[in-house]
Coordinates of C-alpha atoms in Angstrom, one line a residue:
X1 CA -122.5 123.0 36.5
X2 CA -125.7 121.5 34.9
X3 CA -126.1 117.7 35.1
X4 CA -128.5 115.3 33.4
X5 CA -130.4 113.1 35.8
X6 CA -132.4 110.0 35.1
X7 CA -135.7 110.1 37.0
X8 CA -136.9 106.6 38.0
X9 CA -140.3 105.5 39.3
X10 CA -139.9 105.4 43.2
X11 CA -141.2 102.9 45.6
X12 CA -145.0 102.7 45.3
X13 CA -145.5 99.7 47.6
X14 CA -146.2 96.3 46.1
X15 CA -147.8 97.7 43.0
X16 CA -146.3 96.7 39.7
X17 CA -147.2 97.1 36.1
X18 CA -149.2 100.2 36.9
X19 CA -150.8 102.2 34.0
X20 CA -149.8 105.7 33.2
X21 CA -153.0 107.6 32.8
X22 CA -151.8 111.2 32.5
X23 CA -148.6 113.0 31.7
X24 CA -148.5 116.4 33.5
X25 CA -145.4 117.8 31.9
X26 CA -143.7 118.0 28.5
X27 CA -140.1 118.2 27.2
X28 CA -138.7 121.7 27.7
X29 CA -140.8 122.4 30.8
X30 CA -139.1 123.8 33.9
X31 CA -140.3 122.0 36.9
X32 CA -139.8 122.3 40.7
X33 CA -139.0 119.7 43.2
X34 CA -142.2 117.9 44.4
X35 CA -144.1 119.1 41.4
X36 CA -146.4 116.3 40.0
X37 CA -145.0 114.9 36.7
X38 CA -147.4 112.1 35.9
X39 CA -150.4 110.1 37.3
X40 CA -150.6 106.3 37.7
X41 CA -153.8 104.4 38.3
X42 CA -154.3 100.8 39.5
X43 CA -157.5 99.1 40.6
X44 CA -156.7 100.3 44.1
X45 CA -155.2 103.8 43.8
X46 CA -154.7 106.9 41.7
X47 CA -151.2 108.3 42.5
X48 CA -149.4 111.4 41.3
X49 CA -145.7 111.0 41.1
X50 CA -143.7 114.0 42.2
X51 CA -140.4 115.2 40.8
X52 CA -137.4 114.6 43.1
X53 CA -135.5 117.5 41.6
X54 CA -136.0 120.9 40.0
X55 CA -134.8 121.5 36.5
X56 CA -135.7 121.4 32.8
X57 CA -137.1 118.2 31.2
X58 CA -134.8 116.9 28.5
X59 CA -136.9 113.9 27.3
X60 CA -139.9 111.9 28.4
X61 CA -139.4 108.1 28.4
X62 CA -143.1 107.1 29.0
X63 CA -146.4 107.9 27.4
X64 CA -150.0 107.6 28.4
X65 CA -151.0 103.9 28.4
X66 CA -147.6 102.6 29.3
X67 CA -147.2 100.3 32.3
X68 CA -144.4 101.0 34.7
X69 CA -142.9 99.4 37.8
X70 CA -140.5 100.5 40.5
X71 CA -137.2 101.6 39.0
X72 CA -138.4 102.2 35.4
X73 CA -137.1 105.3 33.7
X74 CA -139.6 108.1 33.5
X75 CA -137.7 111.0 32.0
X76 CA -134.3 112.7 31.9
X77 CA -133.9 116.0 33.7
X78 CA -131.3 118.7 33.3
X79 CA -130.6 120.2 36.7
X80 CA -128.6 123.3 37.5
X81 CA -126.3 121.2 39.7
X82 CA -127.3 122.9 42.9
X83 CA -129.3 120.1 44.3
X84 CA -126.6 117.4 43.4
X85 CA -123.6 119.1 44.9
X86 CA -124.5 118.6 48.5
X87 CA -121.5 117.8 50.7
X88 CA -121.4 114.2 52.1
X89 CA -122.6 113.7 55.6
X90 CA -119.9 114.4 58.2
X91 CA -120.8 111.1 59.7
X92 CA -119.9 109.2 56.5
X93 CA -116.4 107.8 56.7
X94 CA -114.0 107.4 53.8
X95 CA -114.2 103.7 54.3
X96 CA -117.9 103.8 53.7
X97 CA -117.4 105.9 50.6
X98 CA -114.8 103.5 49.3
X99 CA -117.1 100.5 49.9
X100 CA -119.8 102.2 48.0
X101 CA -117.6 103.0 45.1
X102 CA -116.4 99.4 45.1
X103 CA -120.0 98.2 45.2
X104 CA -120.9 100.4 42.2
X105 CA -117.9 99.1 40.2
X106 CA -118.9 95.4 40.6
X107 CA -120.1 93.9 37.3
X108 CA -123.9 94.0 36.9
X109 CA -124.2 96.2 40.0
X110 CA -126.5 99.2 39.9
X111 CA -124.8 102.4 41.0
X112 CA -126.1 103.8 44.3
X113 CA -127.0 107.0 42.5
X114 CA -129.2 105.3 40.0
X115 CA -131.3 103.3 42.4
X116 CA -134.9 104.4 43.2
X117 CA -135.2 104.5 47.0
X118 CA -137.5 101.9 48.3
X119 CA -137.0 101.4 52.0
X120 CA -140.0 102.3 54.1
X121 CA -139.8 105.0 56.8
X122 CA -138.1 103.8 60.0
X123 CA -141.4 104.0 61.8
X124 CA -142.9 101.6 59.3
X125 CA -140.1 99.1 59.7
X126 CA -140.4 99.3 63.5
X127 CA -144.1 98.8 63.2
X128 CA -143.8 95.8 61.1
X129 CA -141.3 94.2 63.4
X130 CA -143.7 94.5 66.3
X131 CA -145.3 91.2 67.2
X132 CA -148.9 91.0 66.3
X133 CA -151.5 91.3 69.0
X134 CA -154.6 89.1 69.1
X135 CA -157.3 90.7 71.3
X136 CA -159.6 88.2 72.8
X137 CA -163.3 88.2 72.0
X138 CA -165.3 91.1 73.5
X139 CA -162.2 93.3 74.0
X140 CA -162.4 97.0 73.2
X141 CA -159.5 98.2 71.1
X142 CA -158.4 101.6 69.8
X143 CA -158.0 101.7 66.0
X144 CA -155.5 104.3 65.0
X145 CA -154.2 105.5 61.6
X146 CA -151.5 103.1 60.4
X147 CA -148.3 103.9 58.6
X148 CA -149.2 105.6 55.3
X149 CA -145.7 106.7 54.3
X150 CA -144.4 110.2 54.7
X151 CA -147.7 111.9 54.4
X152 CA -148.7 114.2 57.3
X153 CA -151.8 116.2 58.2
X154 CA -154.0 114.4 55.7
X155 CA -157.6 115.6 55.6
X156 CA -160.6 113.3 56.1
X157 CA -163.0 113.6 53.2
X158 CA -165.4 110.8 54.0
X159 CA -166.4 108.8 57.1
X160 CA -167.8 105.5 55.9
X161 CA -169.1 104.1 59.2
X162 CA -171.1 105.3 62.2
X163 CA -171.3 104.3 65.9
X164 CA -173.1 101.0 66.3
X165 CA -172.2 99.7 62.9
X166 CA -171.0 96.1 62.7
X167 CA -167.8 96.0 60.5
X168 CA -165.6 93.3 59.0
X169 CA -161.9 93.0 58.7
X170 CA -160.5 95.2 55.9
X171 CA -163.8 97.1 55.6
X172 CA -163.1 100.7 54.8
X173 CA -163.5 103.1 57.7
X174 CA -162.8 106.5 56.2
X175 CA -161.2 108.1 53.2
X176 CA -158.2 110.4 53.3
X177 CA -157.0 112.6 50.4
X178 CA -153.7 114.4 50.0
X179 CA -152.6 116.2 46.8
X180 CA -150.8 113.0 45.8
X181 CA -153.2 110.1 46.7
X182 CA -156.7 109.2 47.8
X183 CA -156.7 106.4 50.4
X184 CA -159.4 104.4 52.1
X185 CA -158.3 103.2 55.6
X186 CA -159.4 99.6 56.4
X187 CA -160.4 98.1 59.7
X188 CA -157.8 95.8 61.3
X189 CA -160.5 93.8 63.0
X190 CA -164.1 92.8 62.9
X191 CA -166.5 94.2 65.6
X192 CA -168.9 96.9 66.5
X193 CA -168.0 100.6 66.4
X194 CA -168.3 102.0 69.9
X195 CA -167.2 105.6 69.3
X196 CA -165.9 107.7 66.4
X197 CA -163.0 110.0 67.1
X198 CA -162.8 111.8 63.7
X199 CA -165.1 113.9 61.5
X200 CA -165.0 115.0 57.9
X201 CA -162.5 117.9 57.6
X202 CA -160.2 116.7 60.4
X203 CA -156.6 116.2 59.6
X204 CA -154.8 113.0 60.7
X205 CA -151.3 111.7 61.1
X206 CA -149.9 108.3 61.8
X207 CA -151.0 107.0 65.2
X208 CA -154.0 109.3 65.5
X209 CA -157.1 107.7 67.0
X210 CA -159.8 106.9 64.5
X211 CA -162.4 104.9 66.6
X212 CA -162.8 102.4 69.4
X213 CA -164.0 99.0 68.4
X214 CA -165.6 96.2 70.4
X215 CA -164.1 93.0 68.9
X216 CA -166.0 89.8 68.5
X217 CA -163.2 87.2 68.4
X218 CA -159.6 86.5 67.8
X219 CA -157.8 88.5 65.2
X220 CA -155.9 86.9 62.4
X221 CA -152.3 87.5 63.5
X222 CA -151.0 87.7 60.0
X223 CA -150.8 91.5 60.3
X224 CA -150.3 93.6 63.4
X225 CA -153.4 95.2 64.9
X226 CA -153.2 99.0 64.7
X227 CA -153.6 100.1 68.3
X228 CA -152.4 103.1 70.2
X229 CA -150.0 101.0 72.3
X230 CA -147.4 100.0 69.7
X231 CA -147.6 103.4 68.1
X232 CA -146.2 104.9 71.3
X233 CA -142.8 103.7 70.3
X234 CA -142.7 105.8 67.2
X235 CA -141.2 108.9 68.7
X236 CA -140.4 112.1 66.7
X237 CA -136.7 110.9 66.6
X238 CA -137.8 107.7 64.9
X239 CA -140.1 109.4 62.4
X240 CA -137.2 111.7 61.5
X241 CA -134.6 109.0 61.4
X242 CA -131.9 109.5 58.8
X243 CA -132.0 107.5 55.6
X244 CA -130.1 104.2 55.3
X245 CA -126.5 103.9 54.1
X246 CA -127.5 103.8 50.4
X247 CA -128.6 107.4 50.7
X248 CA -125.5 108.7 52.6
X249 CA -122.8 107.1 50.5
X250 CA -119.9 109.3 49.5
X251 CA -119.7 109.8 45.7
X252 CA -116.8 109.3 43.4
X253 CA -115.4 112.5 41.9
X254 CA -117.6 113.9 39.1
X255 CA -120.3 111.4 39.9
X256 CA -123.8 112.9 40.1
X257 CA -126.3 112.0 42.8
X258 CA -129.9 111.0 42.1
X259 CA -132.3 112.3 44.8
X260 CA -135.1 109.8 45.5
X261 CA -138.7 110.8 45.1
X262 CA -140.7 110.5 48.4
X263 CA -141.9 107.1 49.3
X264 CA -145.6 106.8 48.4
X265 CA -148.3 105.0 50.4
X266 CA -147.7 101.3 50.8
X267 CA -150.8 99.2 50.3
X268 CA -149.8 96.7 53.1
X269 CA -150.0 99.6 55.5
X270 CA -153.1 101.4 54.2
X271 CA -154.9 98.7 52.2
X272 CA -157.7 99.5 49.8
X273 CA -157.2 102.8 48.1
X274 CA -159.9 104.7 46.2
X275 CA -162.0 101.7 45.4
X276 CA -165.4 102.1 43.7
X277 CA -165.0 105.6 42.4
X278 CA -166.9 106.2 39.1
X279 CA -165.3 109.5 38.2
X280 CA -161.9 109.1 36.4
X281 CA -159.8 111.9 37.9
X282 CA -156.6 112.6 39.8
X283 CA -156.6 113.4 43.5
X284 CA -155.8 117.1 42.8
X285 CA -158.7 117.4 40.4
X286 CA -161.0 115.6 43.0
X287 CA -160.0 118.2 45.6
X288 CA -160.5 121.1 43.2
X289 CA -164.0 119.8 42.3
X290 CA -164.9 119.2 45.9
X291 CA -163.8 122.8 46.8
X292 CA -166.2 124.1 44.1
X293 CA -169.0 121.7 45.1
X294 CA -168.9 119.9 41.7
X295 CA -170.1 116.3 41.4
X296 CA -167.4 114.7 39.1
X297 CA -169.9 112.1 37.9
X298 CA -171.7 114.7 35.8
X299 CA -168.6 116.2 34.3
X300 CA -167.5 114.9 30.9
X301 CA -163.8 114.3 30.9
X302 CA -161.6 115.3 27.9
X303 CA -158.5 113.5 29.1
X304 CA -157.3 110.0 28.1
X305 CA -160.0 107.4 28.6
X306 CA -162.5 110.1 29.6
X307 CA -160.3 111.3 32.5
X308 CA -161.7 114.5 34.0
X309 CA -159.1 117.3 34.0
X310 CA -159.1 120.6 35.9
X311 CA -160.1 122.4 32.7
X312 CA -163.1 120.2 32.4
X313 CA -164.2 121.1 36.0
X314 CA -163.7 124.8 35.3
X315 CA -165.6 124.6 32.0
X316 CA -168.5 122.8 33.6
X317 CA -168.8 125.5 36.3
X318 CA -168.6 128.3 33.8
X319 CA -171.3 126.7 31.6
X320 CA -173.5 126.1 34.6
X321 CA -173.2 129.7 35.8
X322 CA -173.8 131.0 32.3
X323 CA -177.0 129.0 32.0
X324 CA -178.0 129.5 35.5
X325 CA -178.0 125.7 35.9
X326 CA -176.0 122.6 35.3
X327 CA -176.0 120.7 32.0
X328 CA -174.9 117.5 33.7
X329 CA -176.8 114.2 33.3
X330 CA -179.1 112.8 35.9
X331 CA -180.4 116.2 37.1
X332 CA -177.3 116.8 39.2
X333 CA -176.3 120.3 40.2
X334 CA -172.8 121.7 40.5
X335 CA -173.5 122.1 44.2
X336 CA -174.7 119.8 46.8
X337 CA -178.4 119.7 47.9
X338 CA -179.2 118.5 51.4
X339 CA -180.2 114.8 51.4
X340 CA -183.7 113.9 52.1
X341 CA -184.1 112.2 55.5
X342 CA -184.7 108.5 55.4
X343 CA -188.0 107.6 57.2
X344 CA -189.1 104.2 58.3
X345 CA -192.8 104.3 57.4
X346 CA -193.1 100.7 58.6
X347 CA -193.3 102.2 62.2
X348 CA -196.7 103.7 61.3
X349 CA -198.4 100.7 59.6
X350 CA -198.0 98.1 56.8
X351 CA -196.0 99.3 53.8
X352 CA -194.9 98.0 50.4
X353 CA -192.0 99.2 48.3
X354 CA -192.3 99.0 44.5
X355 CA -189.7 100.2 41.9
X356 CA -190.4 103.1 39.7
X357 CA -190.8 102.3 36.0
X358 CA -187.8 103.1 33.8
X359 CA -189.7 106.0 32.1
X360 CA -190.6 107.6 35.4
X361 CA -187.0 107.3 36.5
X362 CA -185.7 109.0 33.4
X363 CA -188.4 111.6 33.1
X364 CA -188.3 112.3 36.8
X365 CA -184.6 113.1 36.7
X366 CA -185.1 115.3 33.7
X367 CA -188.0 117.2 35.2
X368 CA -186.1 117.6 38.4
X369 CA -183.2 119.2 36.6
X370 CA -185.5 121.4 34.6
X371 CA -187.4 122.6 37.7
X372 CA -184.1 123.4 39.5
X373 CA -182.4 125.0 36.5
X374 CA -185.1 127.0 34.8
X375 CA -186.4 130.2 36.5
X376 CA -190.1 129.4 36.0
X377 CA -193.0 131.9 35.7
X378 CA -196.5 130.7 35.0
X379 CA -199.1 132.9 33.3
X380 CA -202.8 132.0 33.7
X381 CA -205.5 133.0 31.3
X382 CA -208.7 131.8 29.7
X383 CA -209.9 131.3 26.1
X384 CA -213.4 131.3 24.9
X385 CA -213.7 128.2 22.7
X386 CA -217.5 128.1 22.4
X387 CA -217.5 128.7 18.6
X388 CA -214.5 126.3 18.1
X389 CA -216.3 123.5 20.0
X390 CA -219.4 123.9 17.9
X391 CA -217.3 123.7 14.7
X392 CA -215.4 120.6 16.0
X393 CA -218.7 118.8 16.7
X394 CA -220.0 119.7 13.3
X395 CA -216.9 118.1 11.7
X396 CA -216.9 114.8 13.8
X397 CA -219.0 112.9 11.3
X398 CA -216.8 113.9 8.3
X399 CA -213.7 112.9 10.3
X400 CA -215.3 109.5 11.3
X401 CA -215.9 108.7 7.7
X402 CA -212.1 108.9 7.2
X403 CA -211.4 106.8 10.3
X404 CA -210.3 109.8 12.3
X405 CA -211.3 110.7 15.9
X406 CA -211.5 114.5 16.0
X407 CA -210.6 115.8 19.4
X408 CA -209.9 119.4 20.6
X409 CA -206.1 118.9 20.6
X410 CA -205.5 119.2 16.8
X411 CA -207.2 122.6 16.9
X412 CA -205.1 123.6 19.9
X413 CA -202.0 122.5 18.0
X414 CA -202.8 124.6 15.0
X415 CA -203.6 127.7 17.1
X416 CA -200.3 127.3 19.1
X417 CA -198.3 126.8 15.9
X418 CA -199.7 130.1 14.5
X419 CA -199.0 131.9 17.8
X420 CA -195.4 130.6 17.9
X421 CA -194.7 131.7 14.3
X422 CA -196.0 135.2 15.2
X423 CA -193.9 135.2 18.5
X424 CA -190.9 133.1 17.7
X425 CA -189.1 133.9 20.9
X426 CA -191.3 131.3 22.6
X427 CA -189.9 128.5 20.4
X428 CA -186.3 129.5 20.8
X429 CA -183.6 127.9 23.0
X430 CA -180.6 129.3 24.9
X431 CA -177.2 128.7 23.4
X432 CA -174.9 126.4 25.4
X433 CA -173.1 129.3 27.0
X434 CA -176.3 131.1 27.9
X435 CA -175.2 134.2 25.9
X436 CA -177.5 133.9 22.9
X437 CA -180.7 132.5 21.4
X438 CA -181.2 129.8 18.9
X439 CA -184.1 130.9 16.7
X440 CA -185.8 128.0 15.0
X441 CA -187.4 128.2 11.6
X442 CA -189.5 125.1 12.1
X443 CA -192.5 124.4 14.4
X444 CA -192.3 121.0 16.0
X445 CA -194.6 120.7 19.0
X446 CA -194.4 118.0 21.7
X447 CA -197.6 116.7 23.2
X448 CA -197.5 114.9 26.6
X449 CA -199.1 111.5 26.6
X450 CA -200.1 109.6 29.7
X451 CA -199.1 105.9 29.5
X452 CA -199.2 103.1 32.0
X453 CA -195.4 103.3 32.2
X454 CA -195.3 107.1 32.8
X455 CA -195.4 110.4 30.9
X456 CA -193.8 110.6 27.4
X457 CA -193.8 113.5 25.0
X458 CA -193.8 112.5 21.3
X459 CA -193.2 115.4 18.8
X460 CA -195.5 116.4 16.0
X461 CA -193.4 117.9 13.2
X462 CA -194.2 120.9 11.0
X463 CA -197.5 121.5 12.7
X464 CA -198.0 124.9 10.9
X465 CA -197.9 123.0 7.5
X466 CA -200.5 120.4 8.2
X467 CA -204.3 120.4 8.3
X468 CA -206.6 119.5 11.2
X469 CA -207.4 116.0 9.9
X470 CA -203.7 115.2 9.2
X471 CA -202.8 116.4 12.7
X472 CA -205.6 114.3 14.3
X473 CA -204.5 111.2 12.5
X474 CA -200.8 111.7 13.5
X475 CA -201.8 112.4 17.1
X476 CA -203.8 109.2 17.2
X477 CA -200.9 107.2 15.7
X478 CA -198.3 108.6 18.2
X479 CA -200.6 108.0 21.1
X480 CA -201.0 104.4 20.2
X481 CA -197.3 103.9 19.8
X482 CA -196.7 105.7 23.2
X483 CA -199.1 103.5 25.1
X484 CA -197.7 100.3 23.4
X485 CA -194.1 101.4 24.4
X486 CA -193.1 101.5 20.7
X487 CA -191.9 105.1 20.4
X488 CA -188.5 105.5 18.9
X489 CA -186.0 108.0 20.3
X490 CA -186.4 110.1 17.2
X491 CA -190.2 110.4 17.9
X492 CA -189.4 112.4 21.0
X493 CA -186.7 114.7 19.8
X494 CA -186.6 118.1 18.1
X495 CA -189.5 119.8 19.8
X496 CA -189.5 123.5 20.2
X497 CA -192.6 123.9 22.4
X498 CA -194.7 121.4 24.5
X499 CA -198.4 121.1 25.3
X500 CA -199.7 119.2 28.3
X501 CA -203.5 118.7 28.2
X502 CA -205.4 117.6 31.3
X503 CA -208.8 118.6 29.8
X504 CA -210.0 115.0 29.7
X505 CA -209.3 114.5 33.4
X506 CA -210.1 117.7 35.2
X507 CA -208.6 120.6 37.1
X508 CA -208.8 124.4 36.8
X509 CA -205.1 125.3 36.5
X510 CA -201.6 123.9 37.1
X511 CA -198.0 124.8 36.7
X512 CA -196.4 122.7 33.9
X513 CA -192.6 122.3 34.1
X514 CA -190.6 123.8 31.1
X515 CA -189.1 120.9 29.1
X516 CA -185.6 122.3 28.7
X517 CA -183.9 123.2 26.4
X518 CA -187.3 124.5 25.3
X519 CA -188.3 127.8 26.9
X520 CA -192.0 127.5 27.3
X521 CA -194.8 124.9 27.7
X522 CA -198.6 125.3 27.6
X523 CA -200.9 123.5 30.0
X524 CA -204.7 123.3 29.4
X525 CA -207.3 122.2 31.9
X526 CA -210.9 121.1 31.6
X527 CA -213.1 123.7 29.8
X528 CA -216.2 124.7 31.7
X529 CA -219.3 126.8 31.0
X530 CA -219.1 130.2 32.7
X531 CA -221.3 133.3 32.6
X532 CA -219.5 136.0 30.5
X533 CA -220.5 139.6 30.3
X534 CA -221.0 140.7 26.6
X535 CA -221.6 144.3 27.4
X536 CA -225.3 144.1 27.8
X537 CA -225.9 140.8 29.6
X538 CA -224.3 137.6 30.8
X539 CA -224.3 134.7 28.5
X540 CA -223.0 131.1 28.9
X541 CA -219.6 130.5 27.2
X542 CA -217.3 127.5 27.2
X543 CA -214.0 128.8 28.7
X544 CA -210.7 126.9 28.5
X545 CA -208.1 127.5 31.3
X546 CA -204.6 128.2 29.9
X547 CA -201.4 127.8 32.0
X548 CA -198.3 129.0 30.2
X549 CA -194.9 128.3 32.0
X550 CA -191.8 129.9 30.6
X551 CA -188.1 130.5 31.2
X552 CA -187.9 134.0 32.5
X553 CA -184.3 134.4 31.2
X554 CA -185.8 134.3 27.7
X555 CA -189.4 135.3 27.9
X556 CA -190.5 138.4 29.8
X557 CA -193.8 138.6 31.6
X558 CA -195.2 141.0 29.0
X559 CA -194.4 138.5 26.2
X560 CA -196.0 135.7 28.2
X561 CA -199.2 137.7 28.6
X562 CA -199.2 138.7 24.9
X563 CA -198.8 135.0 23.9
X564 CA -201.8 133.8 26.0
X565 CA -203.9 136.8 24.7
X566 CA -203.0 136.0 21.1
X567 CA -203.7 132.3 21.7
X568 CA -207.1 133.2 23.2
X569 CA -208.0 135.2 20.1
X570 CA -206.9 132.4 17.7
X571 CA -209.0 129.8 19.7
X572 CA -212.0 132.2 19.9
X573 CA -212.2 132.8 16.2
X574 CA -210.9 130.2 13.8
X575 CA -210.8 132.8 11.0
X576 CA -207.8 134.3 12.8
X577 CA -205.8 131.2 11.8
X578 CA -206.1 132.2 8.1
X579 CA -204.5 135.7 8.6

């Protein structure tokens, strides 16, 4: 016969008033025993609470944001009665059953069936009753995994120290993670690590050796030192000891039994849990993300308070695969890259370390992500700008009268804008899912400006609608603002193509990095006089090197070659800009 059970918060150690950050079930759901029903998070731990029984949820008694403590009502569960009709233990006498009934009938007493079970495992109680040991200074001790509740075969996901490291009391040694909790195991003593006995991926149980430690003085005897010697008393029989009398009490006729949820890790035994983690996610989601190689710091959470859910991780991976690259912040990828080795350059001579400017940090991360995420192809070509340069010099005096410095860049901008309007695929962008193109009916072009703080790319808007003098004046104004550090965020947004000109410095060619989400960027180097065959003889011509980098997912090689050829024609004959 079906019964309705009250599900209470079990013993979670000395935590109290813990916040509910996620509800994993809903009224009407059928759940199984040990299925996670909600997640709690304190400043030391993220813990998923399992269901003690299988059944159908009648009502939820908590919501996200509530704070709960041991014994608080979480939900009511309708069971099929199978789990609650277990026969009393043969070892339980009628007298014990009578005393339990009498106890339950006392005024103000809580029935045994309604109590959340809080006693620690027998091994934990035995461990705590052991007299603390105080190794003398210089002694080598074995540090083993302490009592962490009823968890077994817990994988090691991080090793936080190395042989030779000097560690302090309660410093985290390694991180374990089960499907219910993430735990950092602290050191019981200060000293120097002599030898590590575990690696990432190993599975540990209570009493397993973690490391050997050379102590440096007496240990505070307030807590027992976790060594291999006292753990030897915890035999298999003790670890599997039957529950206390409260769990084996004979029930009164018709009285239902509440099965306790498993005892979760006690902080006095395992200390600091999951400290310093930036990503807001449950242990199960962390494990799922780790299996996929996803860095949770770059995944935007859709759960309460920005919590990362499993669906968020799946969506991030799908989007990254569709785009051929991650969209996460900071240039992070959905897979791990090998870390660069740390080199002590001071061994080779005097060194000085200076911090990168803020602009270089930001642009560096963006360029790193673009380089890793965009399949680059660079097309090299040359444009004959002899006639254009003669025209520019002829207009310099007229521009100076208007207070304008007429450089080559405004002409280049005008030619590029015309070429982009004739070949709009080069000013498009991929959609977020990588399945389509965003075709832009505007022509805003970014121009890279070298500043003392680093490279910035202000955007000139509606280039195709402005004259040469107007473009020259706007470029001069943006350049001054960039070098003075007065560019606003809006001044660097909305571009659909970029130009990087090194003509005033030198070089013959280079590979500019596509400024995603744009799909192409043009680099120009210093123009030089070269002999060019005109069909009858060689004549000196001023040739401008062009370097066009593009996203090969959008722009084919043929389109890249057509674009540089068209640009060369436009730069070679200004009359082409009028067509």
